[in-house]
PDB file of C-alpha atoms in Angstrom:
ATOM      1  CA  UNK A   6     -39.843 -27.577 -13.096  1.00  0.00           C
ATOM      2  CA  UNK A   7     -40.714 -27.417 -16.694  1.00  0.00           C
ATOM      3  CA  UNK A   8     -44.402 -28.658 -15.861  1.00  0.00           C
ATOM      4  CA  UNK A   9     -44.672 -25.868 -13.302  1.00  0.00           C
ATOM      5  CA  UNK A  10     -43.502 -23.322 -16.019  1.00  0.00           C
ATOM      6  CA  UNK A  11     -45.805 -24.362 -18.264  1.00  0.00           C
ATOM      7  CA  UNK A  12     -48.939 -24.202 -16.174  1.00  0.00           C
ATOM      8  CA  UNK A  13     -47.729 -20.307 -15.346  1.00  0.00           C
ATOM      9  CA  UNK A  14     -49.304 -17.648 -17.353  1.00  0.00           C
ATOM     10  CA  UNK A  15     -47.201 -15.805 -20.424  1.00  0.00           C
ATOM     11  CA  UNK A  16     -46.927 -12.659 -18.171  1.00  0.00           C
ATOM     12  CA  UNK A  17     -45.239 -14.618 -15.226  1.00  0.00           C
ATOM     13  CA  UNK A  18     -42.922 -16.716 -17.734  1.00  0.00           C
ATOM     14  CA  UNK A  19     -41.555 -13.173 -19.156  1.00  0.00           C
ATOM     15  CA  UNK A  20     -41.415 -12.232 -15.341  1.00  0.00           C
ATOM     16  CA  UNK A  21     -39.157 -14.853 -14.775  1.00  0.00           C
ATOM     17  CA  UNK A  22     -36.921 -14.462 -18.036  1.00  0.00           C
ATOM     18  CA  UNK A  23     -36.352 -10.820 -16.943  1.00  0.00           C
ATOM     19  CA  UNK A  24     -35.886 -11.733 -13.106  1.00  0.00           C
ATOM     20  CA  UNK A  25     -33.141 -14.278 -13.975  1.00  0.00           C
ATOM     21  CA  UNK A  26     -31.336 -11.577 -16.103  1.00  0.00           C
ATOM     22  CA  UNK A  27     -31.373  -8.957 -13.228  1.00  0.00           C
ATOM     23  CA  UNK A  28     -30.192 -11.742 -10.779  1.00  0.00           C
ATOM     24  CA  UNK A  29     -27.334 -12.580 -13.005  1.00  0.00           C
ATOM     25  CA  UNK A  30     -26.482  -8.778 -13.214  1.00  0.00           C
ATOM     26  CA  UNK A  31     -26.674  -8.213  -9.458  1.00  0.00           C
ATOM     27  CA  UNK A  32     -24.658 -11.255  -8.857  1.00  0.00           C
ATOM     28  CA  UNK A  33     -21.804  -9.946 -11.407  1.00  0.00           C
ATOM     29  CA  UNK A  34     -22.046  -6.332  -9.957  1.00  0.00           C
ATOM     30  CA  UNK A  35     -21.964  -7.423  -6.349  1.00  0.00           C
ATOM     31  CA  UNK A  36     -18.989  -9.768  -7.095  1.00  0.00           C
ATOM     32  CA  UNK A  37     -17.062  -6.854  -9.114  1.00  0.00           C
ATOM     33  CA  UNK A  38     -17.612  -4.343  -6.161  1.00  0.00           C
ATOM     34  CA  UNK A  39     -16.330  -6.755  -3.732  1.00  0.00           C
ATOM     35  CA  UNK A  40     -13.040  -7.711  -5.653  1.00  0.00           C
ATOM     36  CA  UNK A  41     -12.341  -4.280  -6.270  1.00  0.00           C
ATOM     37  CA  UNK A  42     -12.764  -3.539  -2.828  1.00  0.00           C
ATOM     38  CA  UNK A  43     -10.338  -5.938  -2.067  1.00  0.00           C
ATOM     39  CA  UNK A  44      -7.970  -4.996  -4.497  1.00  0.00           C
ATOM     40  CA  UNK A  45      -8.067  -1.243  -3.612  1.00  0.00           C
ATOM     41  CA  UNK A  46      -7.195  -1.923   0.103  1.00  0.00           C
ATOM     42  CA  UNK A  47      -4.360  -3.650  -1.174  1.00  0.00           C
ATOM     43  CA  UNK A  48      -3.159  -1.001  -3.459  1.00  0.00           C
ATOM     44  CA  UNK A  49      -4.098   1.563  -1.006  1.00  0.00           C
ATOM     45  CA  UNK A  50      -1.655  -0.145   1.617  1.00  0.00           C
ATOM     46  CA  UNK A  51       1.366  -0.232  -0.694  1.00  0.00           C
ATOM     47  CA  UNK A  52       0.781   3.735  -1.688  1.00  0.00           C
ATOM     48  CA  UNK A  53      -0.173   4.865   2.005  1.00  0.00           C
ATOM     49  CA  UNK A  54       2.436   2.802   3.824  1.00  0.00           C
ATOM     50  CA  UNK A  55       4.618   0.577   2.158  1.00  0.00           C
ATOM     51  CA  UNK A  56       6.387   2.976  -0.332  1.00  0.00           C
ATOM     52  CA  UNK A  57       6.204   6.166   1.983  1.00  0.00           C
ATOM     53  CA  UNK A  58       8.269   4.075   4.579  1.00  0.00           C
ATOM     54  CA  UNK A  59      10.615   3.554   1.904  1.00  0.00           C
ATOM     55  CA  UNK A  60      11.066   7.106   0.838  1.00  0.00           C
ATOM     56  CA  UNK A  61      11.127   8.310   4.124  1.00  0.00           C
ATOM     57  CA  UNK A  62      14.083   5.886   5.240  1.00  0.00           C
ATOM     58  CA  UNK A  63      16.159   7.178   1.850  1.00  0.00           C
ATOM     59  CA  UNK A  64      15.473  10.538   2.960  1.00  0.00           C
ATOM     60  CA  UNK A  65      16.901   9.917   6.434  1.00  0.00           C
ATOM     61  CA  UNK A  66      19.853   8.505   5.016  1.00  0.00           C
ATOM     62  CA  UNK A  67      20.415  11.374   2.738  1.00  0.00           C
ATOM     63  CA  UNK A  68      19.952  13.684   6.105  1.00  0.00           C
ATOM     64  CA  UNK A  69      22.496  11.848   8.092  1.00  0.00           C
ATOM     65  CA  UNK A  70      25.061  11.849   5.296  1.00  0.00           C
ATOM     66  CA  UNK A  71      24.564  15.672   5.214  1.00  0.00           C
ATOM     67  CA  UNK A  72      24.766  16.303   8.975  1.00  0.00           C
ATOM     68  CA  UNK A  73      28.218  13.980   9.088  1.00  0.00           C
ATOM     69  CA  UNK A  74      29.276  15.995   6.111  1.00  0.00           C
ATOM     70  CA  UNK A  75      28.762  19.476   7.694  1.00  0.00           C
ATOM     71  CA  UNK A  76      30.096  18.121  10.876  1.00  0.00           C
ATOM     72  CA  UNK A  77      33.533  17.403   9.388  1.00  0.00           C
ATOM     73  CA  UNK A  78      33.026  20.827   7.817  1.00  0.00           C
ATOM     74  CA  UNK A  79      32.405  22.676  11.248  1.00  0.00           C
ATOM     75  CA  UNK A  80      35.654  21.086  12.613  1.00  0.00           C
ATOM     76  CA  UNK A  81      37.838  21.821   9.683  1.00  0.00           C
ATOM     77  CA  UNK A  82      36.278  25.525   8.925  1.00  0.00           C
ATOM     78  CA  UNK A  83      39.163  28.182   7.886  1.00  0.00           C
ATOM     79  CA  UNK A  84      36.818  31.001   8.949  1.00  0.00           C
ATOM     80  CA  UNK A  85      34.223  32.092  11.121  1.00  0.00           C
ATOM     81  CA  UNK A  86      31.772  32.580   8.032  1.00  0.00           C
ATOM     82  CA  UNK A  87      32.372  28.967   6.897  1.00  0.00           C
ATOM     83  CA  UNK A  88      32.067  27.633  10.592  1.00  0.00           C
ATOM     84  CA  UNK A  89      28.853  29.479  11.309  1.00  0.00           C
ATOM     85  CA  UNK A  90      27.332  28.076   7.911  1.00  0.00           C
ATOM     86  CA  UNK A  91      28.239  24.500   8.698  1.00  0.00           C
ATOM     87  CA  UNK A  92      26.901  24.875  12.110  1.00  0.00           C
ATOM     88  CA  UNK A  93      23.462  26.254  10.879  1.00  0.00           C
ATOM     89  CA  UNK A  94      23.136  23.312   8.348  1.00  0.00           C
ATOM     90  CA  UNK A  95      23.871  20.854  11.081  1.00  0.00           C
ATOM     91  CA  UNK A  96      20.957  22.358  13.045  1.00  0.00           C
ATOM     92  CA  UNK A  97      18.524  22.435   9.949  1.00  0.00           C
ATOM     93  CA  UNK A  98      19.288  18.820   9.187  1.00  0.00           C
ATOM     94  CA  UNK A  99      18.866  17.935  12.726  1.00  0.00           C
ATOM     95  CA  UNK A 100      15.488  19.424  12.607  1.00  0.00           C
ATOM     96  CA  UNK A 101      14.946  17.564   9.614  1.00  0.00           C
ATOM     97  CA  UNK A 102      15.930  14.052  10.671  1.00  0.00           C
ATOM     98  CA  UNK A 103      13.448  14.815  13.671  1.00  0.00           C
ATOM     99  CA  UNK A 104      10.522  15.516  11.311  1.00  0.00           C
ATOM    100  CA  UNK A 105      11.550  12.483   9.156  1.00  0.00           C
ATOM    101  CA  UNK A 106      11.405  10.060  12.017  1.00  0.00           C
ATOM    102  CA  UNK A 107       8.205  11.656  13.447  1.00  0.00           C
ATOM    103  CA  UNK A 108       6.816  11.150   9.903  1.00  0.00           C
ATOM    104  CA  UNK A 109       7.979   7.517   9.886  1.00  0.00           C
ATOM    105  CA  UNK A 110       6.487   6.930  13.294  1.00  0.00           C
ATOM    106  CA  UNK A 111       2.989   7.855  11.817  1.00  0.00           C
ATOM    107  CA  UNK A 112       3.340   5.403   9.163  1.00  0.00           C
ATOM    108  CA  UNK A 113       4.171   2.062  10.809  1.00  0.00           C
ATOM    109  CA  UNK A 114       2.169  -0.698  12.750  1.00  0.00           C
ATOM    110  CA  UNK A 115       2.937  -2.688  16.214  1.00  0.00           C
ATOM    111  CA  UNK A 116       4.988  -5.056  13.524  1.00  0.00           C
ATOM    112  CA  UNK A 117       7.094  -2.395  12.468  1.00  0.00           C
ATOM    113  CA  UNK A 118       7.815  -0.549  15.707  1.00  0.00           C
ATOM    114  CA  UNK A 119      10.964  -2.258  16.477  1.00  0.00           C
ATOM    115  CA  UNK A 120      12.495  -0.912  13.215  1.00  0.00           C
ATOM    116  CA  UNK A 121      11.564   2.752  14.500  1.00  0.00           C
ATOM    117  CA  UNK A 122      12.560   2.234  18.187  1.00  0.00           C
ATOM    118  CA  UNK A 123      15.847   0.894  17.011  1.00  0.00           C
ATOM    119  CA  UNK A 124      16.259   3.934  14.612  1.00  0.00           C
ATOM    120  CA  UNK A 125      15.262   6.183  17.332  1.00  0.00           C
ATOM    121  CA  UNK A 126      17.754   4.980  20.029  1.00  0.00           C
ATOM    122  CA  UNK A 127      20.803   5.338  17.598  1.00  0.00           C
ATOM    123  CA  UNK A 128      19.575   8.654  16.659  1.00  0.00           C
ATOM    124  CA  UNK A 129      19.324   9.773  20.157  1.00  0.00           C
ATOM    125  CA  UNK A 130      22.871   8.648  20.727  1.00  0.00           C
ATOM    126  CA  UNK A 131      24.104  10.390  17.479  1.00  0.00           C
ATOM    127  CA  UNK A 132      22.546  13.773  18.394  1.00  0.00           C
ATOM    128  CA  UNK A 133      23.854  13.576  21.795  1.00  0.00           C
ATOM    129  CA  UNK A 134      27.253  13.036  20.274  1.00  0.00           C
ATOM    130  CA  UNK A 135      26.934  15.627  17.820  1.00  0.00           C
ATOM    131  CA  UNK A 136      25.819  18.325  20.760  1.00  0.00           C
ATOM    132  CA  UNK A 137      29.224  17.119  22.398  1.00  0.00           C
ATOM    133  CA  UNK A 138      31.129  17.725  19.351  1.00  0.00           C
ATOM    134  CA  UNK A 139      29.910  21.375  19.133  1.00  0.00           C
ATOM    135  CA  UNK A 140      30.150  21.999  22.579  1.00  0.00           C
ATOM    136  CA  UNK A 141      33.685  20.885  22.513  1.00  0.00           C
ATOM    137  CA  UNK A 142      34.701  22.973  19.501  1.00  0.00           C
ATOM    138  CA  UNK A 143      32.977  26.083  20.749  1.00  0.00           C
ATOM    139  CA  UNK A 144      35.368  25.630  23.963  1.00  0.00           C
ATOM    140  CA  UNK A 145      38.561  25.016  21.626  1.00  0.00           C
ATOM    141  CA  UNK A 146      39.084  21.517  22.086  1.00  0.00           C
ATOM    142  CA  UNK A 147      38.903  20.522  18.377  1.00  0.00           C
ATOM    143  CA  UNK A 148      41.049  17.547  18.784  1.00  0.00           C
ATOM    144  CA  UNK A 149      38.999  15.795  21.254  1.00  0.00           C
ATOM    145  CA  UNK A 150      35.792  16.804  19.173  1.00  0.00           C
ATOM    146  CA  UNK A 151      37.278  15.279  15.911  1.00  0.00           C
ATOM    147  CA  UNK A 152      38.189  11.993  18.116  1.00  0.00           C
ATOM    148  CA  UNK A 153      34.465  11.643  18.699  1.00  0.00           C
ATOM    149  CA  UNK A 154      33.563  12.569  15.187  1.00  0.00           C
ATOM    150  CA  UNK A 155      35.947   9.623  14.190  1.00  0.00           C
ATOM    151  CA  UNK A 156      35.137   7.355  16.718  1.00  0.00           C
ATOM    152  CA  UNK A 157      31.985   7.114  18.332  1.00  0.00           C
ATOM    153  CA  UNK A 158      30.080   9.031  15.711  1.00  0.00           C
ATOM    154  CA  UNK A 159      31.365   6.594  13.046  1.00  0.00           C
ATOM    155  CA  UNK A 160      29.976   3.749  14.720  1.00  0.00           C
ATOM    156  CA  UNK A 161      26.644   5.350  15.407  1.00  0.00           C
ATOM    157  CA  UNK A 162      26.427   6.399  11.923  1.00  0.00           C
ATOM    158  CA  UNK A 163      27.111   2.909  10.652  1.00  0.00           C
ATOM    159  CA  UNK A 164      24.312   1.774  13.216  1.00  0.00           C
ATOM    160  CA  UNK A 165      21.702   4.287  11.919  1.00  0.00           C
ATOM    161  CA  UNK A 166      22.577   3.519   8.526  1.00  0.00           C
ATOM    162  CA  UNK A 167      21.983   0.235   9.290  1.00  0.00           C
ATOM    163  CA  UNK A 168      18.728   0.654  10.397  1.00  0.00           C
ATOM    164  CA  UNK A 169      17.444   2.797   7.942  1.00  0.00           C
ATOM    165  CA  UNK A 170      18.748  -0.289   5.483  1.00  0.00           C
ATOM    166  CA  UNK A 171      16.606  -2.429   7.706  1.00  0.00           C
ATOM    167  CA  UNK A 172      13.463  -0.336   6.962  1.00  0.00           C
ATOM    168  CA  UNK A 173      13.914   0.078   3.429  1.00  0.00           C
ATOM    169  CA  UNK A 174      14.664  -3.865   3.072  1.00  0.00           C
ATOM    170  CA  UNK A 175      11.219  -4.608   5.026  1.00  0.00           C
ATOM    171  CA  UNK A 176       8.905  -2.275   3.329  1.00  0.00           C
ATOM    172  CA  UNK A 177      10.255  -3.209  -0.224  1.00  0.00           C
ATOM    173  CA  UNK A 178       9.686  -6.985   0.570  1.00  0.00           C
ATOM    174  CA  UNK A 179       6.326  -5.899   2.119  1.00  0.00           C
ATOM    175  CA  UNK A 180       5.716  -4.011  -1.068  1.00  0.00           C
ATOM    176  CA  UNK A 181       6.737  -6.730  -3.050  1.00  0.00           C
ATOM    177  CA  UNK A 182       4.523  -9.124  -1.389  1.00  0.00           C
ATOM    178  CA  UNK A 183       1.372  -6.909  -1.612  1.00  0.00           C
ATOM    179  CA  UNK A 184       1.952  -6.230  -5.173  1.00  0.00           C
ATOM    180  CA  UNK A 185       2.135  -9.935  -5.838  1.00  0.00           C
ATOM    181  CA  UNK A 186      -0.908 -10.520  -4.170  1.00  0.00           C
ATOM    182  CA  UNK A 187      -2.382  -7.797  -5.893  1.00  0.00           C
ATOM    183  CA  UNK A 188      -1.765  -9.243  -9.219  1.00  0.00           C
ATOM    184  CA  UNK A 189      -2.876 -12.632  -8.077  1.00  0.00           C
ATOM    185  CA  UNK A 190      -6.259 -11.381  -6.682  1.00  0.00           C
ATOM    186  CA  UNK A 191      -6.684  -9.522  -9.962  1.00  0.00           C
ATOM    187  CA  UNK A 192      -6.107 -12.711 -11.953  1.00  0.00           C
ATOM    188  CA  UNK A 193      -8.478 -14.549  -9.533  1.00  0.00           C
ATOM    189  CA  UNK A 194     -10.914 -11.860 -10.278  1.00  0.00           C
ATOM    190  CA  UNK A 195     -10.914 -11.848 -13.930  1.00  0.00           C
ATOM    191  CA  UNK A 196     -11.323 -15.598 -14.044  1.00  0.00           C
ATOM    192  CA  UNK A 197     -14.067 -15.900 -11.365  1.00  0.00           C
ATOM    193  CA  UNK A 198     -15.875 -13.077 -13.176  1.00  0.00           C
ATOM    194  CA  UNK A 199     -15.537 -14.621 -16.536  1.00  0.00           C
ATOM    195  CA  UNK A 200     -16.807 -18.024 -15.118  1.00  0.00           C
ATOM    196  CA  UNK A 201     -19.811 -16.216 -13.323  1.00  0.00           C
ATOM    197  CA  UNK A 202     -20.616 -14.641 -16.464  1.00  0.00           C
ATOM    198  CA  UNK A 203     -20.481 -17.436 -18.743  1.00  0.00           C
ATOM    199  CA  UNK A 204     -22.667 -19.535 -15.841  1.00  0.00           C
ATOM    200  CA  UNK A 205     -25.106 -16.848 -16.078  1.00  0.00           C
ATOM    201  CA  UNK A 206     -25.424 -16.635 -19.691  1.00  0.00           C
ATOM    202  CA  UNK A 207     -25.877 -20.492 -19.950  1.00  0.00           C
ATOM    203  CA  UNK A 208     -28.663 -20.260 -17.355  1.00  0.00           C
ATOM    204  CA  UNK A 209     -30.007 -17.440 -19.163  1.00  0.00           C
ATOM    205  CA  UNK A 210     -29.898 -19.357 -22.548  1.00  0.00           C
ATOM    206  CA  UNK A 211     -31.331 -22.504 -20.768  1.00  0.00           C
ATOM    207  CA  UNK A 212     -34.368 -20.539 -19.406  1.00  0.00           C
ATOM    208  CA  UNK A 213     -34.887 -18.162 -22.517  1.00  0.00           C
ATOM    209  CA  UNK A 214     -35.220 -21.546 -24.614  1.00  0.00           C
ATOM    210  CA  UNK A 215     -37.576 -23.258 -22.022  1.00  0.00           C
ATOM    211  CA  UNK A 216     -39.845 -20.180 -21.574  1.00  0.00           C
ATOM    212  CA  UNK A 217     -39.828 -19.142 -25.228  1.00  0.00           C
ATOM    213  CA  UNK A 218     -41.006 -22.605 -26.105  1.00  0.00           C
ATOM    214  CA  UNK A 219     -43.525 -22.828 -23.413  1.00  0.00           C
ATOM    215  CA  UNK A 220     -44.976 -19.547 -24.643  1.00  0.00           C
ATOM    216  CA  UNK A 221     -44.773 -20.313 -28.177  1.00  0.00           C
ATOM    217  CA  UNK A 222     -46.800 -23.690 -28.105  1.00  0.00           C
ATOM    218  CA  UNK A 223     -50.161 -22.024 -26.394  1.00  0.00           C
ATOM    219  CA  UNK A 224     -49.642 -19.143 -28.815  1.00  0.00           C
ATOM    220  CA  UNK A 225     -49.671 -21.849 -31.895  1.00  0.00           C
ATOM    221  CA  UNK A 226     -52.529 -23.269 -30.698  1.00  0.00           C
ATOM    222  CA  UNK A 227     -54.392 -20.264 -30.356  1.00  0.00           C
ATOM    223  CA  UNK A 228     -53.056 -19.290 -34.065  1.00  0.00           C
ATOM    224  CA  UNK A 229     -54.366 -22.958 -35.278  1.00  0.00           C
ATOM    225  CA  UNK A 230     -57.613 -22.383 -33.614  1.00  0.00           C
ATOM    226  CA  UNK A 231     -58.117 -18.708 -35.133  1.00  0.00           C
ATOM    227  CA  UNK A 232     -60.343 -18.663 -38.108  1.00  0.00           C
TER     228      UNK A 232
END
């Protein structure tokens, strides 16, 4: 190889030296873009799927608690004004729950669909029981409505909260794993790029030394033969 380089013209030797530098820069740039792309995919998955699902599930927990609180307020209202206010709030929070479940449904993939189906099943039963409570209360049968609230609704409330907690746990674990994978990828990328840079520098130094030496020899000969 050295003999081959020795026989090349000085211009070609310089081209080789510049070419080695450019190839090294292209390798470093390409690896950087590749690794940054993979890291971006993982962080994007965390910010657009895992964390929003956690926040939505927590909002659903809060909304469900508000509904139950106002159901009790509706059945124990001491005036028509309080009763109407509680009923309005129940309807508002019910719409909010439907919106949150729809939002959560847009965030999930097939692997998480079972959590969504479970939550939807319990919520459908709970909203039906809620409608029955309101219907009985409007008909004056407050005791039976209270029985549903303290019986069937308690079981469904606990089941729904359990479903929401399962969603939170699943997404928290997933987020933690993706975060750990992102950190591992970052460390790998750092060491890999550092290694590539060191190798390219060594190759560049080697070629630079050889080519400069090969250029210097004929130049020295020319200088000696120049009067």
